[in-house]
Short mmCIF file of C-alpha atoms in Angstrom, two decimals:
data_model
loop_
_atom_site.label_atom_id
_atom_site.label_comp_id
_atom_site.label_asym_id
_atom_site.label_seq_id
_atom_site.Cartn_x
_atom_site.Cartn_y
_atom_site.Cartn_z
CA MET A 1 0.00 0.00 0.00
CA ARG A 2 1.41 3.36 -1.04
CA VAL A 3 1.24 6.24 1.45
CA ARG A 4 0.60 9.66 0.00
CA SER A 5 2.80 12.60 0.86
CA GLY A 6 3.00 16.22 -0.16
CA PRO A 7 0.24 18.79 -0.78
CA ALA A 8 -2.34 16.24 -1.99
CA ALA A 9 -1.93 14.20 1.20
CA THR A 10 -2.20 17.32 3.35
CA GLU A 11 -5.37 18.38 1.51
CA ALA A 12 -6.88 14.89 1.85
CA ALA A 13 -6.09 14.82 5.58
CA SER A 14 -7.58 18.30 5.98
CA CYS A 15 -10.78 17.23 4.17
CA ALA A 16 -11.03 14.12 6.34
CA ALA A 17 -10.64 16.25 9.48
CA VAL A 18 -13.35 18.66 8.34
CA GLN A 19 -15.71 15.82 7.48
CA ALA A 20 -15.18 14.27 10.93
CA ASP A 21 -16.02 17.62 12.58
CA LEU A 22 -19.44 17.77 14.28
CA GLY A 23 -19.95 21.41 13.34
CA TRP A 24 -19.35 20.68 9.67
CA ALA A 25 -21.78 17.75 9.72
CA LEU A 26 -24.46 19.72 11.55
CA GLY A 27 -24.03 22.63 9.13
CA VAL A 28 -24.36 20.44 6.04
CA VAL A 29 -27.43 18.66 7.42
CA PHE A 30 -28.97 21.97 8.53
CA ARG A 31 -28.46 23.55 5.09
CA GLY A 32 -30.02 20.49 3.47
CA TYR A 33 -32.93 20.63 5.89
CA LEU A 34 -33.55 24.35 5.26
CA LYS A 35 -33.48 23.85 1.50
CA ALA A 36 -35.89 20.90 1.63
CA ALA A 37 -38.22 22.50 4.18
CA ASN A 38 -38.35 25.80 2.30
CA ALA A 39 -39.21 23.95 -0.91
CA ALA A 40 -41.93 21.96 0.87
CA VAL A 41 -43.78 25.11 1.97
CA ALA A 42 -42.79 27.47 -0.87
CA ASP A 43 -46.31 27.78 -2.31
CA LEU A 44 -47.80 28.90 1.03
CA PRO A 45 -48.15 32.67 1.46
CA GLY A 46 -45.10 33.68 3.48
CA GLY A 47 -43.29 30.37 2.88
CA PRO A 48 -41.66 29.06 6.09
CA ARG A 49 -42.94 31.96 8.19
CA GLY A 50 -46.43 31.41 6.81
CA TYR A 51 -46.14 27.75 7.81
CA GLN A 52 -45.14 28.72 11.36
CA VAL A 53 -48.10 31.10 11.66
CA LEU A 54 -50.54 28.57 10.19
CA ALA A 55 -49.27 25.80 12.49
CA ALA A 56 -49.55 28.07 15.54
CA ALA A 57 -53.08 29.12 14.54
CA ALA A 58 -54.11 25.49 14.02
CA HIS A 59 -52.75 24.53 17.45
CA ASP A 60 -54.09 27.65 19.21
CA GLN A 61 -50.58 28.78 20.22
CA PRO A 62 -49.97 31.50 21.22
CA ARG A 63 -53.26 33.15 21.82
CA SER A 64 -52.66 36.59 20.27
CA GLN A 65 -51.22 37.79 16.98
CA LEU A 66 -48.80 40.09 18.86
CA LYS A 67 -47.54 37.28 21.11
CA LEU A 68 -47.04 35.06 18.08
CA ALA A 69 -45.02 37.80 16.38
CA GLN A 70 -42.86 38.07 19.50
CA GLN A 71 -42.43 34.29 19.71
CA LEU A 72 -41.40 34.06 16.06
CA GLY A 73 -39.15 37.12 16.24
CA VAL A 74 -41.16 38.87 13.53
CA ASP A 75 -41.82 42.61 13.49
CA ARG A 76 -45.50 43.15 14.25
CA THR A 77 -45.98 45.11 11.00
CA VAL A 78 -44.50 42.23 9.01
CA MET A 79 -46.74 39.85 10.98
CA THR A 80 -49.78 41.92 10.01
CA TYR A 81 -48.94 41.62 6.31
CA LEU A 82 -48.22 37.91 6.69
CA VAL A 83 -51.54 37.27 8.43
CA ASP A 84 -53.30 39.44 5.83
CA ASP A 85 -51.93 37.16 3.08
CA LEU A 86 -52.92 33.98 4.95
CA GLU A 87 -56.38 35.42 5.62
CA LYS A 88 -56.86 36.41 1.95
CA ALA A 89 -55.95 32.83 1.02
CA GLY A 90 -58.71 31.61 3.36
CA LEU A 91 -56.27 29.79 5.66
CA VAL A 92 -56.62 31.78 8.91
CA GLU A 93 -59.15 34.06 10.55
CA ARG A 94 -58.70 36.86 13.07
CA HIS A 95 -61.03 37.13 16.04
CA PRO A 96 -61.17 39.70 18.83
CA ASP A 97 -59.67 38.34 22.05
CA PRO A 98 -62.49 38.15 24.63
CA ALA A 99 -60.03 39.15 27.38
CA ASP A 100 -58.68 42.15 25.42
CA ARG A 101 -60.83 43.44 22.55
CA ARG A 102 -57.83 45.37 21.14
CA ALA A 103 -55.92 42.12 20.65
CA ARG A 104 -56.53 39.67 17.81
CA ARG A 105 -56.49 35.92 18.10
CA LEU A 106 -55.75 33.73 15.13
CA SER A 107 -57.44 30.50 14.22
CA ALA A 108 -56.92 28.23 11.26
CA THR A 109 -59.85 27.68 8.95
CA ASP A 110 -60.81 24.19 7.84
CA ALA A 111 -58.98 24.89 4.57
CA GLY A 112 -55.95 26.01 6.58
CA LYS A 113 -56.01 22.84 8.70
CA ASP A 114 -56.32 20.68 5.58
CA LEU A 115 -53.39 22.47 3.93
CA LEU A 116 -51.35 22.18 7.12
CA CYS A 117 -51.84 18.39 7.05
CA ARG A 118 -50.60 18.29 3.45
CA LEU A 119 -47.64 20.53 4.28
CA ASP A 120 -46.77 18.37 7.29
CA GLU A 121 -46.75 15.34 4.99
CA ARG A 122 -44.48 17.17 2.50
CA LEU A 123 -42.13 18.08 5.35
CA ARG A 124 -42.12 14.48 6.59
CA ARG A 125 -41.20 13.26 3.10
CA ALA A 126 -38.49 15.94 2.84
CA GLU A 127 -37.05 14.83 6.18
CA ASP A 128 -37.17 11.18 5.12
CA HIS A 129 -35.33 12.05 1.90
CA LEU A 130 -32.77 14.10 3.81
CA LEU A 131 -32.11 11.17 6.16
CA SER A 132 -32.33 8.49 3.47
CA ALA A 133 -28.77 7.36 4.20
CA LEU A 134 -30.10 6.01 7.52
CA ASP A 135 -32.45 3.11 8.11
CA SER A 136 -35.66 3.70 10.06
CA ALA A 137 -34.18 2.74 13.44
CA ASP A 138 -31.19 5.05 12.91
CA ARG A 139 -33.51 7.92 11.89
CA ASP A 140 -35.52 7.45 15.07
CA MET A 141 -32.34 7.31 17.14
CA LEU A 142 -30.96 10.46 15.50
CA ARG A 143 -34.20 12.34 16.18
CA THR A 144 -34.24 11.12 19.79
CA LEU A 145 -30.63 12.10 20.42
CA LEU A 146 -30.95 15.50 18.76
CA GLN A 147 -34.14 16.18 20.72
CA ARG A 148 -32.41 15.26 23.98
CA VAL A 149 -29.48 17.59 23.27
CA ALA A 150 -31.79 20.37 22.06
CA LEU A 151 -34.03 20.18 25.14
CA ARG A 152 -31.04 20.32 27.45
CA LEU A 153 -29.51 23.28 25.62
CA ASP A 154 -32.86 25.08 25.46
CA ALA A 155 -33.41 24.58 29.20
CA ALA A 156 -29.99 26.11 29.90
CA ASP A 157 -30.43 29.00 27.46
CA PRO A 158 -34.03 29.29 26.25
CA VAL A 159 -34.31 30.91 22.85
CA GLY A 160 -37.37 30.75 20.62
CA ALA A 161 -36.94 28.33 17.74
CA CYS A 162 -37.29 31.08 15.15
CA THR A 163 -34.77 33.28 16.92
CA ALA A 164 -32.35 30.36 17.03
CA VAL A 165 -32.75 29.74 13.29
CA ALA A 166 -32.27 33.45 12.56
CA GLU A 167 -29.08 33.47 14.65
CA ILE A 168 -27.78 30.39 12.83
CA ARG A 169 -28.59 31.89 9.45
CA GLN A 170 -26.80 35.09 10.42
CA ALA A 171 -23.76 33.15 11.64
CA THR A 172 -23.61 31.11 8.42
CA GLY A 173 -24.24 34.09 6.16
CA GLU A 174 -27.54 32.73 4.84
CA PRO A 175 -30.35 35.20 4.11
CA ASN A 176 -33.00 35.36 6.79
CA ALA A 177 -36.70 34.81 6.08
CA ALA A 178 -38.91 37.87 5.80
CA GLY A 179 -39.08 39.74 9.04
#
């Protein structure tokens, strides 16, 4: 067996070291996930942000449009336009909050709930494709382990999911979603 030396060997060793690095692997998987997830919800008004708003409205979380904007890290004016677009598409409705008539609560319409189910299925297929190098048991294990690490990190330094994604995008130089 011939051992390489010189610049080619140094470059190969450097590539192997990068590919064994956890940060590199997480970054590559994260970029792949963002690309697949964005494509899965691209036809929804607002794309990924629209999906987050629709999902929150379908699951009654949080109760007010303003609180949702804060949770997602979206400027309230941007949130208004986003909800306007979802409402025009017949996917969400605004209702006065009985506890505070100035506040608006969001709810998903039946059409919004149906679309959310289809989008969730698209996202599931995108995730399955992304993790296709793993068998089913390994996929489940990866999800379990990542969830365990994420919950521990979030408990130590709670940051909203959308804020965390925005920070990661900023750190990696990727454009942030609207807002």
